[in-house]
mmCIF file of C-alpha atoms in Angstrom:
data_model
loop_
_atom_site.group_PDB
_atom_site.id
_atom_site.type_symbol
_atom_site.label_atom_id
_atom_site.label_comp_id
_atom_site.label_asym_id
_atom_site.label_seq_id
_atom_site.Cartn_x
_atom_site.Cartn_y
_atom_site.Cartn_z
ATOM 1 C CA UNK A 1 16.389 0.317 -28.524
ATOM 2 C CA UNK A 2 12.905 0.480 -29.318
ATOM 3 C CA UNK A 3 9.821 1.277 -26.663
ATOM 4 C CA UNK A 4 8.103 -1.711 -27.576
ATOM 5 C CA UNK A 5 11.160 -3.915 -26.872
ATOM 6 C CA UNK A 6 11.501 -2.969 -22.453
ATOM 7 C CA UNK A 7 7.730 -3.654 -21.776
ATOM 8 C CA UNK A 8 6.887 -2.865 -17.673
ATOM 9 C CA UNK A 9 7.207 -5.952 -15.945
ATOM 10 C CA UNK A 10 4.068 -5.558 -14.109
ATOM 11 C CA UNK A 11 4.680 -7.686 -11.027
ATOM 12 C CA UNK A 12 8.001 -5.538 -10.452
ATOM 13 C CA UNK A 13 6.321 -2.555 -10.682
ATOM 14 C CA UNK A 14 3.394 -3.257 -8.540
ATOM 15 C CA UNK A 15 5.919 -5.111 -5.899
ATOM 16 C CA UNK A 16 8.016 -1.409 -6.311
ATOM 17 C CA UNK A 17 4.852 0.604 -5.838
ATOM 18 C CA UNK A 18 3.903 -1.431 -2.679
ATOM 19 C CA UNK A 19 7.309 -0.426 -1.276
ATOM 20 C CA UNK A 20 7.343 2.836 -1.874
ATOM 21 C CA UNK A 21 4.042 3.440 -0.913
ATOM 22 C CA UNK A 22 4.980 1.406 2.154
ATOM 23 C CA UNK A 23 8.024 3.987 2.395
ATOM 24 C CA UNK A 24 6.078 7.346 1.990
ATOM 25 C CA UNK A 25 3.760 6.223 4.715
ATOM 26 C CA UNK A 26 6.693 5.241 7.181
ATOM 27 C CA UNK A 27 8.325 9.028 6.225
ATOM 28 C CA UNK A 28 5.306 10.776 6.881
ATOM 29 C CA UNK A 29 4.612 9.325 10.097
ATOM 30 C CA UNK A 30 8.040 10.014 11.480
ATOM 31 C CA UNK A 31 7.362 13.658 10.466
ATOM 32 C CA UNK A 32 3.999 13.348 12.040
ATOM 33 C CA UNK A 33 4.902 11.528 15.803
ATOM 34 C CA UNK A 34 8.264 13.338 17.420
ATOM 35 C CA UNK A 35 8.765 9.645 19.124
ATOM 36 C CA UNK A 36 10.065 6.460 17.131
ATOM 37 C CA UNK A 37 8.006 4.519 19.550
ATOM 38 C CA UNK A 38 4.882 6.292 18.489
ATOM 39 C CA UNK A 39 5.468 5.168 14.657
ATOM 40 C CA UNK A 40 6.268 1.734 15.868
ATOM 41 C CA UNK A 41 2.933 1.636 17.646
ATOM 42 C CA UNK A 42 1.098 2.798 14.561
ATOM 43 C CA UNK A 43 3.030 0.771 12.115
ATOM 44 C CA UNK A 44 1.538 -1.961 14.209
ATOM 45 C CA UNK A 45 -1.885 -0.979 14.457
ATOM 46 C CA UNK A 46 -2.286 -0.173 10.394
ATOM 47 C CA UNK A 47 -0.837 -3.964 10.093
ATOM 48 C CA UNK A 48 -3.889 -5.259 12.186
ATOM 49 C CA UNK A 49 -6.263 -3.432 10.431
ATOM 50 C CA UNK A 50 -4.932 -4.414 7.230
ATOM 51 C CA UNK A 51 -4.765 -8.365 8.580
ATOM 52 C CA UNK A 52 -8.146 -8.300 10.367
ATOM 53 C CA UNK A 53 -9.212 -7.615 5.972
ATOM 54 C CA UNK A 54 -6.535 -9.610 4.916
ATOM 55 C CA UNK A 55 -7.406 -13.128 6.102
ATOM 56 C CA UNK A 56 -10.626 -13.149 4.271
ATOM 57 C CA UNK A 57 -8.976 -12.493 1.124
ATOM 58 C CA UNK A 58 -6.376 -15.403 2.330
ATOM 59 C CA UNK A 59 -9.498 -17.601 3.442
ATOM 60 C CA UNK A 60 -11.643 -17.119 0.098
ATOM 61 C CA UNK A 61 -8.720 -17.672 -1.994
ATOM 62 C CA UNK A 62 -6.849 -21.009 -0.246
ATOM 63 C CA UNK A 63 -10.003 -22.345 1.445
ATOM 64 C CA UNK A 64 -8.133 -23.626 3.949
ATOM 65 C CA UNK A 65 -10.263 -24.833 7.118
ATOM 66 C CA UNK A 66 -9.518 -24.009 11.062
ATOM 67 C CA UNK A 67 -5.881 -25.137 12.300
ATOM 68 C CA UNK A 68 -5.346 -27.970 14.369
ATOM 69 C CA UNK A 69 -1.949 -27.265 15.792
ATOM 70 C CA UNK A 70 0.142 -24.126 15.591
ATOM 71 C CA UNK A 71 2.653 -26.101 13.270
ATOM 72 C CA UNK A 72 0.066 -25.834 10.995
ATOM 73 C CA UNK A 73 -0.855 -22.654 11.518
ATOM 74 C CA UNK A 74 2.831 -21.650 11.114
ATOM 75 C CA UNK A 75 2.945 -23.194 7.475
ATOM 76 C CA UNK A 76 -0.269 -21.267 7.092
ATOM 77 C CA UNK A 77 1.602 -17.961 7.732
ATOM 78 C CA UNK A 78 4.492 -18.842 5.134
ATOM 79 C CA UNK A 79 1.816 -19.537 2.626
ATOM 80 C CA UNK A 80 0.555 -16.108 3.386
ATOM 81 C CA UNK A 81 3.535 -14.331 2.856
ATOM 82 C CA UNK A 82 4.000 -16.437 -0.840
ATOM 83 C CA UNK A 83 0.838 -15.268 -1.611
ATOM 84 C CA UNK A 84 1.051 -11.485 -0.875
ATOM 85 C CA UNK A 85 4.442 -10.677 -0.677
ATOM 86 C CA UNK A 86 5.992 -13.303 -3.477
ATOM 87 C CA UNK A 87 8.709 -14.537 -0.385
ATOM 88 C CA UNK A 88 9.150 -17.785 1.499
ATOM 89 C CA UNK A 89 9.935 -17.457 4.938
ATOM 90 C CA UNK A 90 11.737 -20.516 6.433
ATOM 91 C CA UNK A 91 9.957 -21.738 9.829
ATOM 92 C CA UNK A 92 12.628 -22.763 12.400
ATOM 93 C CA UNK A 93 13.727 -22.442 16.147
ATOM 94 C CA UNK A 94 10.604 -23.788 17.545
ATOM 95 C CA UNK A 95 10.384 -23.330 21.196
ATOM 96 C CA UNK A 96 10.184 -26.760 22.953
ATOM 97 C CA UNK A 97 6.709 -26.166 24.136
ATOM 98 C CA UNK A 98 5.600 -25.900 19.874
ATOM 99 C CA UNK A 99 4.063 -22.607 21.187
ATOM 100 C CA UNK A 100 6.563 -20.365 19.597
ATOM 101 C CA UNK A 101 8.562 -20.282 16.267
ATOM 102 C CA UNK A 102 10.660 -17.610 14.344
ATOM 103 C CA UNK A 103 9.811 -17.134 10.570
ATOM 104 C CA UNK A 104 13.501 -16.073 8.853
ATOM 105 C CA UNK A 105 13.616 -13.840 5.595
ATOM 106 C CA UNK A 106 16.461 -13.823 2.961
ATOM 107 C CA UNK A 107 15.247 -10.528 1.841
ATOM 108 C CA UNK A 108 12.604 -8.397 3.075
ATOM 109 C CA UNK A 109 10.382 -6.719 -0.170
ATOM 110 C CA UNK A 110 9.490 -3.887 2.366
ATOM 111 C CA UNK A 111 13.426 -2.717 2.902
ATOM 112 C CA UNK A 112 14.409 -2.706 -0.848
ATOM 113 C CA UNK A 113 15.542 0.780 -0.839
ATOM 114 C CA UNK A 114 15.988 1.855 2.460
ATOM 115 C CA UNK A 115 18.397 3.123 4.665
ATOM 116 C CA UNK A 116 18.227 3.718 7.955
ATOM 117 C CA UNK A 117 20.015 6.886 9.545
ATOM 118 C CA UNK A 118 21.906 6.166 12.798
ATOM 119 C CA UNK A 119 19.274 8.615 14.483
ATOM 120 C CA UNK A 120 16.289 6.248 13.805
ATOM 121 C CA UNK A 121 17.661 3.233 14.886
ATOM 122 C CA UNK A 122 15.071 2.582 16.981
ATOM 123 C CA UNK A 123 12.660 2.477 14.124
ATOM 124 C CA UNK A 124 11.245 -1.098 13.578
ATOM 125 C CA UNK A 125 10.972 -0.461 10.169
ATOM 126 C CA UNK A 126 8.607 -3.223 8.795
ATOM 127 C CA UNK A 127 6.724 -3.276 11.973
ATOM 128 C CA UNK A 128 3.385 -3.328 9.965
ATOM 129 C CA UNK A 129 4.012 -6.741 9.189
ATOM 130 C CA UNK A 130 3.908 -8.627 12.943
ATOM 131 C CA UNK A 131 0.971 -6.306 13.441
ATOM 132 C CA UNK A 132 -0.823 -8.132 9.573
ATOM 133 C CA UNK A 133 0.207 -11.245 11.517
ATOM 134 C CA UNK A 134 -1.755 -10.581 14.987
ATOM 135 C CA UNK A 135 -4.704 -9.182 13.078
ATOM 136 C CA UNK A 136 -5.336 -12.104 10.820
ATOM 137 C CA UNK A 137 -5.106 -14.710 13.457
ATOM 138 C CA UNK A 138 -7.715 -12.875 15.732
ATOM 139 C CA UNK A 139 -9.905 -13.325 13.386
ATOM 140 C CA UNK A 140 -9.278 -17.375 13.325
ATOM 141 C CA UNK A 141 -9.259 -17.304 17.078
ATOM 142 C CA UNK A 142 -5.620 -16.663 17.778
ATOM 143 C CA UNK A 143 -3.813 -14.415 20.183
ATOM 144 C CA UNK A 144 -0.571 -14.150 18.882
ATOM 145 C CA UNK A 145 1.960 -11.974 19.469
ATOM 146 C CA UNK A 146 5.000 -11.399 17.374
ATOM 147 C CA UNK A 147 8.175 -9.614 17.301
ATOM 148 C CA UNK A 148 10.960 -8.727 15.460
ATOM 149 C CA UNK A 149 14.505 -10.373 16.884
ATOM 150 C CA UNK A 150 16.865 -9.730 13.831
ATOM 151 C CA UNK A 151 16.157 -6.667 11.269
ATOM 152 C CA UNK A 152 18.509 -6.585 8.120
ATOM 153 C CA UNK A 153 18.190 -2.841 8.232
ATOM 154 C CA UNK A 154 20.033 -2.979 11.512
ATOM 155 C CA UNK A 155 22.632 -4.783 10.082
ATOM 156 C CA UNK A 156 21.787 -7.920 10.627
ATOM 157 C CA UNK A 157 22.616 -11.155 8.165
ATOM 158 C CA UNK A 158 18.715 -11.742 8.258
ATOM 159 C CA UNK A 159 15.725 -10.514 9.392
ATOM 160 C CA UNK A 160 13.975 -12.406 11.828
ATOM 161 C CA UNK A 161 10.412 -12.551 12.951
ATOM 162 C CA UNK A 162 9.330 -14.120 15.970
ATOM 163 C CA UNK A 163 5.936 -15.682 16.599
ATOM 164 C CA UNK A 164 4.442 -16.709 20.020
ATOM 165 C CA UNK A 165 0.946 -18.321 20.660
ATOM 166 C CA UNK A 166 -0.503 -16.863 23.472
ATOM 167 C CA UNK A 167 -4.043 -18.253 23.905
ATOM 168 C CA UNK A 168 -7.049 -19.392 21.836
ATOM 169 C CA UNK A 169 -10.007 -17.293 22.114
ATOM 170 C CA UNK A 170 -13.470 -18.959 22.626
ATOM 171 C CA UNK A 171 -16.098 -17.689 20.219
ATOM 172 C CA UNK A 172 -18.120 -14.830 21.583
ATOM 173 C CA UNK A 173 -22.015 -15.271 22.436
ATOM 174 C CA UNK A 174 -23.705 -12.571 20.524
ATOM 175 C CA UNK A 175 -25.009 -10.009 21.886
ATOM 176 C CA UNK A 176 -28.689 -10.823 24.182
ATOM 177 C CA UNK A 177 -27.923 -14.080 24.395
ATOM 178 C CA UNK A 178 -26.858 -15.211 27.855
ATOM 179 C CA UNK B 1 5.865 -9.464 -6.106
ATOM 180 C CA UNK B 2 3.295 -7.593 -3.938
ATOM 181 C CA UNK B 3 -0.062 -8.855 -4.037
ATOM 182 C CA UNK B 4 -2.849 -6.469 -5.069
ATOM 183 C CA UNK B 5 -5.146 -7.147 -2.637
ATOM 184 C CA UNK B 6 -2.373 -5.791 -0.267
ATOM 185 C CA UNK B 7 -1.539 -2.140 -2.225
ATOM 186 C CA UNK B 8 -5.518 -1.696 -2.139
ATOM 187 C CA UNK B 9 -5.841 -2.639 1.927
ATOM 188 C CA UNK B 10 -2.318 -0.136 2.403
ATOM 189 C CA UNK B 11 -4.196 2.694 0.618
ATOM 190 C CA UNK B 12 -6.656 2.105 2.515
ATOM 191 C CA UNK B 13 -4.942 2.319 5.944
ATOM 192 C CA UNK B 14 -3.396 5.635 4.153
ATOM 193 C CA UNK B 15 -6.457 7.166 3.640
ATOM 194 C CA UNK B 16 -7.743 6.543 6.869
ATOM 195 C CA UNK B 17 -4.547 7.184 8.830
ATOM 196 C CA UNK B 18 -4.042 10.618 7.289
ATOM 197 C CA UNK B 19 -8.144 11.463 8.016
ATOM 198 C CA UNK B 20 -7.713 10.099 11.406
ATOM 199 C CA UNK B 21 -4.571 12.784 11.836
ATOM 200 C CA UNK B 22 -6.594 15.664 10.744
ATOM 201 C CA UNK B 23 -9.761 15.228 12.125
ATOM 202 C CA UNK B 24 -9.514 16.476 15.546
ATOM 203 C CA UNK B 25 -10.192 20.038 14.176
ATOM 204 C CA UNK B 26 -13.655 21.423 14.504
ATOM 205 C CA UNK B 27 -14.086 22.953 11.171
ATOM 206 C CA UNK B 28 -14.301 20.351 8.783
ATOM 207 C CA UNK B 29 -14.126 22.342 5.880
ATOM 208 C CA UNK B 30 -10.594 23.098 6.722
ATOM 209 C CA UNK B 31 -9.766 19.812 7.556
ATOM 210 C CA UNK B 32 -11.112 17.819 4.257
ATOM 211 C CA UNK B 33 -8.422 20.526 1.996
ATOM 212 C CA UNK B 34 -5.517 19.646 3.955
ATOM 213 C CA UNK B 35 -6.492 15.635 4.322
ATOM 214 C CA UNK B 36 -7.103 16.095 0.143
ATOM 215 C CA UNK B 37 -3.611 18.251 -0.111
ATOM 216 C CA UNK B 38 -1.682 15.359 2.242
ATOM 217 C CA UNK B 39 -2.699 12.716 0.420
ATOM 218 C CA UNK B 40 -2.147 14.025 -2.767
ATOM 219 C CA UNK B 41 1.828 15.228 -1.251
ATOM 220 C CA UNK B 42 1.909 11.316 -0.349
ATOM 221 C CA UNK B 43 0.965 10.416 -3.964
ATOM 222 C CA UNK B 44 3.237 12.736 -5.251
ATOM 223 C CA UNK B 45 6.332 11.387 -3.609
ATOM 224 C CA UNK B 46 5.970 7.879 -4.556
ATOM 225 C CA UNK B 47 5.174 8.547 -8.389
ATOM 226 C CA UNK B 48 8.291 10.736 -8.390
ATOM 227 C CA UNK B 49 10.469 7.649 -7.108
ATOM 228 C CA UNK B 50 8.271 5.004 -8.892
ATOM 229 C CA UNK B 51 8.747 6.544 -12.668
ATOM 230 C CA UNK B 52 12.428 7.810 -12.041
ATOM 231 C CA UNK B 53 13.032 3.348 -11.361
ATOM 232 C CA UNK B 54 10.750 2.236 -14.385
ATOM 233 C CA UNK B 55 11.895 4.740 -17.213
ATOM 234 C CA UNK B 56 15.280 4.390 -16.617
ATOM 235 C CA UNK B 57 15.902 1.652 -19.498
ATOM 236 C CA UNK B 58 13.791 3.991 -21.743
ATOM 237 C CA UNK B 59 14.181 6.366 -24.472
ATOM 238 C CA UNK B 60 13.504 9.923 -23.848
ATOM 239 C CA UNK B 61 9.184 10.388 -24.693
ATOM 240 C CA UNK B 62 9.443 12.819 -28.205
ATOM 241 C CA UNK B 63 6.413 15.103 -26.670
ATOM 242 C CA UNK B 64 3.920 15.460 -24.379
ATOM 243 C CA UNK B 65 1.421 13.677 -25.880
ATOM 244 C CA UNK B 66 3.617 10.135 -25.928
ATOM 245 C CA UNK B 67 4.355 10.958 -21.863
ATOM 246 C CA UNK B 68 0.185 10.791 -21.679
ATOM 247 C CA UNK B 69 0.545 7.412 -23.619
ATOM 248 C CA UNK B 70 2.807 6.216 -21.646
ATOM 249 C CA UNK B 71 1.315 6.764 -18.697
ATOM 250 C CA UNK B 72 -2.480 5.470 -19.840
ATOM 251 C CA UNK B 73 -1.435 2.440 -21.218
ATOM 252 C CA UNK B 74 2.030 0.826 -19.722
ATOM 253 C CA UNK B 75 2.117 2.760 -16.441
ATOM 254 C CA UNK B 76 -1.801 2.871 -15.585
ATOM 255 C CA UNK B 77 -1.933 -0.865 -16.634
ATOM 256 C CA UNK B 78 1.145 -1.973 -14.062
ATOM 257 C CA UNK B 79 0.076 -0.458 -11.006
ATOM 258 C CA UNK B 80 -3.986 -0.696 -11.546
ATOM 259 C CA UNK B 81 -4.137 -3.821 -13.688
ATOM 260 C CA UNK B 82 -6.216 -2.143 -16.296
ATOM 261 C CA UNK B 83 -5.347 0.442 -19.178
ATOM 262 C CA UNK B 84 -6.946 4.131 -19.102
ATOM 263 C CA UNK B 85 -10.285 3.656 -20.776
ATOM 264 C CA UNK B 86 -10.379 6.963 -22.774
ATOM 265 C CA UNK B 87 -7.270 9.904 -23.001
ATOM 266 C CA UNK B 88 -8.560 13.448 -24.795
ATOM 267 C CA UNK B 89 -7.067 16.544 -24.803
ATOM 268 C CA UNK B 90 -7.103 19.664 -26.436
ATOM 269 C CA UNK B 91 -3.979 20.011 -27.771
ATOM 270 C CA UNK B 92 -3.590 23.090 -25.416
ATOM 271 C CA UNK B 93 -2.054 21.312 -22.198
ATOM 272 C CA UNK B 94 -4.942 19.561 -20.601
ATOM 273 C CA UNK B 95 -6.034 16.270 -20.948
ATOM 274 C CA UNK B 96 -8.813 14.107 -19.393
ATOM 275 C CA UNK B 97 -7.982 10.423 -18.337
ATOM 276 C CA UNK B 98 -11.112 8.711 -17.938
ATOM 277 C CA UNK B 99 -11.027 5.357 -16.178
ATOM 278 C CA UNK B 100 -14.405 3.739 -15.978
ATOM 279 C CA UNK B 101 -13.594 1.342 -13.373
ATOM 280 C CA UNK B 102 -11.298 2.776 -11.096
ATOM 281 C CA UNK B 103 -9.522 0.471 -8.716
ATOM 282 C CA UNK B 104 -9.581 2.036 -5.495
ATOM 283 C CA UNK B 105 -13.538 2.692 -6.194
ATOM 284 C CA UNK B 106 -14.449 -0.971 -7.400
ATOM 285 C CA UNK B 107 -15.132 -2.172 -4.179
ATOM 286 C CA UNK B 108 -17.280 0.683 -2.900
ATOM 287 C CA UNK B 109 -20.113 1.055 -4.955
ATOM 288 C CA UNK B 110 -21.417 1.028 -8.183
ATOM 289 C CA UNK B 111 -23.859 3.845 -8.155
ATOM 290 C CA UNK B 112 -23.830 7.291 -6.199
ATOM 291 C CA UNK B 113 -23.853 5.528 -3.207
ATOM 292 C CA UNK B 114 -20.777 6.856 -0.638
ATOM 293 C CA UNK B 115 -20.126 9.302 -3.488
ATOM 294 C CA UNK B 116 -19.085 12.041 -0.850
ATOM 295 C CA UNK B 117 -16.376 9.916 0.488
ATOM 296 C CA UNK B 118 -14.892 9.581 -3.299
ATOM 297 C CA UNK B 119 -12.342 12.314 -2.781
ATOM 298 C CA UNK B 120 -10.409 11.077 -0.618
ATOM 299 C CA UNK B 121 -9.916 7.206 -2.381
ATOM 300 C CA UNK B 122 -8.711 9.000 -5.375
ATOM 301 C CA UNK B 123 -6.749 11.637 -3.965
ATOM 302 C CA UNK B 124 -3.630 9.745 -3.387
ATOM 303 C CA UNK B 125 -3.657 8.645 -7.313
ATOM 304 C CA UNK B 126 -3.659 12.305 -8.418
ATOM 305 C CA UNK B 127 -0.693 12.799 -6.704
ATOM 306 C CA UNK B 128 0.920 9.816 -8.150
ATOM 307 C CA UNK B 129 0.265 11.123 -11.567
ATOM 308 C CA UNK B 130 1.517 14.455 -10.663
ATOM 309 C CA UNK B 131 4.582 12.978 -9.420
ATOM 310 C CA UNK B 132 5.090 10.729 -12.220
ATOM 311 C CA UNK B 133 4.564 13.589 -14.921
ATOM 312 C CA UNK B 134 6.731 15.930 -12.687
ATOM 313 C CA UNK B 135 9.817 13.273 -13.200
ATOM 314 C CA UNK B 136 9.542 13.770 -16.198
ATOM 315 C CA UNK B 137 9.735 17.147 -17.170
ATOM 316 C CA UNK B 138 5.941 17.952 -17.231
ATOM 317 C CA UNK B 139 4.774 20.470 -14.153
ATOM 318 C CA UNK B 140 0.895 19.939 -13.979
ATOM 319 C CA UNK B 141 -1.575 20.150 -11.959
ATOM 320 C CA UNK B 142 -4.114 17.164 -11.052
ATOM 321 C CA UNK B 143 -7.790 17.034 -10.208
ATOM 322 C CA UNK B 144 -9.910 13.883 -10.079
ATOM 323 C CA UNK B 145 -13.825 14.201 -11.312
ATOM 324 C CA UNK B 146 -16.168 11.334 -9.809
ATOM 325 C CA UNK B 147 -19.693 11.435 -11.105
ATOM 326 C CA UNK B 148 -20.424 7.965 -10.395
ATOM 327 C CA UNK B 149 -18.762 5.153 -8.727
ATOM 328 C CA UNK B 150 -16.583 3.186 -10.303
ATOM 329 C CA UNK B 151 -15.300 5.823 -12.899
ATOM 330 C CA UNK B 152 -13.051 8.460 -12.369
ATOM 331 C CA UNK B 153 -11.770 11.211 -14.653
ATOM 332 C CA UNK B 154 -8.466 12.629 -13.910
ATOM 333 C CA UNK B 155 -8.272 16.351 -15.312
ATOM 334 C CA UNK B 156 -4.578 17.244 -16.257
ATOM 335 C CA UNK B 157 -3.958 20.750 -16.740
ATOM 336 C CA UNK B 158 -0.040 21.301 -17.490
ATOM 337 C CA UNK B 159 1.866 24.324 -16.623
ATOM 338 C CA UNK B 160 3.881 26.093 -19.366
ATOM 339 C CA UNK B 161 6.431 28.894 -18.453
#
């Protein structure tokens, strides 16, 4: 066979580097914290920081306006995860209220090659991602929190991310002016 | 398919997560080697796994000199959307990789602005090339040159026994 004929494919290699890099970072903070809880915590925060940047990107690039409903904001959140991740999250089990909703993933990119050892089950794995979610919708006004109910790594048939609406924040008066 | 937007924002937590972690010491001096040295272990790491998946389906490189090709045009141009701008060596084991706009510097400046904060945004990337080459078969050692923001010259010295 020759070279020329098994070109990269370059959005599977950049969708392998992102999970690998992804993985390296999850390994050396479990060397770095002695307490699973710890890296969960962190996971989360690197996920806001990353989300708090990330919604501009999604912002400049949909130019979608401000939400009217959390429905819409939901759909909002799948169109997200097309756009940066390449997946489609289904929306279902809405809460009867409309204030919460669980976003279900066939496959997860982040898990591709991962295992987790019976000592770390307490390791939410992909726990950067509710933590994307929370940033980016502080930064449209949103307290969210989110959670993850099912995880494939745990040997679930799914994984399963659950979003709640918690309260909309009023825009702040800047600073020296009452 | 992972967007790009998102590798450069998770290098970014990286870099900052891993300063974060060593900064508490007093002496800084100390503390910028080993933020440098576990950034470029990170790096290391995930070029090892990431070229062990992607050559797989490809015949063995004949020399060293094809491995550098390799890795300037198909490799360099999958993960950082652009090609290596200029490859020399000396035909004695080291080779210069000169990117004029590197990725993870695009966004910070175009001049010598920030330049003392270069280091650590290209750290990571030596180690992935180290890695990469160390998969297959070449033991080297990386060092990254930035003169002036955007481009970056990676310095590849390899090791013979």
């Amino acid at each position: 066979m020759s070279r020329q004929a098994s070109r990269l494919d370059q959005k599977k290699v950049n969708s392998e580097l992102f999970t690998l890099t992804y993985g390296t970072l999850v390994t050396q903070l479990l060397r770095d914290y002695e307490n699973v809880e710890d890296v969960n915590k962190q996971l989360e925060r690197m996920g806001y920081n990353i989300g708090v940047r990330l919604i501009e990107d999604f912002l400049a690039r949909t130019s979608s306006g401000r939400c009217t409903d959390f429905k819409e904001t939901a759909e909002k959140i799948q169109m997200g995860f097309k756009m940066f991740l390449g997946i489609s999250p289904n929306i279902t089990n809405w809460s009867p209220a409309g204030d919460e909703f669980s976003l279900i993933f066939d496959s997860n990119p982040l898990i591709e090659f991962v295992e987790l050892p019976d000592n770390f089950m307490q390791l939410k794995y992909s726990n950067i991602l509710p933590g994307v979610l929370r940033g980016a919708c502080e930064m449209v006004q949103m307290e969210i929190s989110s959670w993850f109910v099912q995880d494939q790594l745990k040997g679930d048939n799914c994984t399963e991310l659950r979003v709640k609406f918690i309260k909309r924040l009023e825009d702040a008066i800047p600073a020296g002016e009452d | 398919m992972a967007d790009e937007s998102l590798i450069e924002f998770l290098h970014a937590e990286i870099v900052k997560y891993v300063i974060d972690s060593n900064d508490d010491k007093v002496n800084t001096k100390c503390s910028l080697q080993k933020y440098i040295s576990t950034l470029e272990y990170l790096g290391y790491i995930t070029g090892f796994r990431i070229i062990e998946r992607l050559t797989r389906e490809w015949s063995p490189f004949k020399n060293e000199l094809e491995t550098m090709k390799f890795l300037c045009t198909d490799f360099w141009s999958s993960i950082y959307m652009k090609q290596i701008d200029n490859l020399r060596t000396n035909h004695k084991g080291v080779y210069v990789l000169q990117d004029n706009a590197f990725r993870y510097l695009v966004h910070l400046s175009s001049q010598k602005q920030y330049l003392e904060f270069a280091p650590r945004f290209v750290a990571f990337t030596c180690g992935l090339i180290r890695g990469a080459l160390s998969n297959l078969g070449i033991t080297c050692l990386v060092t990254a040159e930035v003169d002036q923001m955007p481009a970056c010259k990676f310095h590849i010295q390899v090791q013979r026994s």
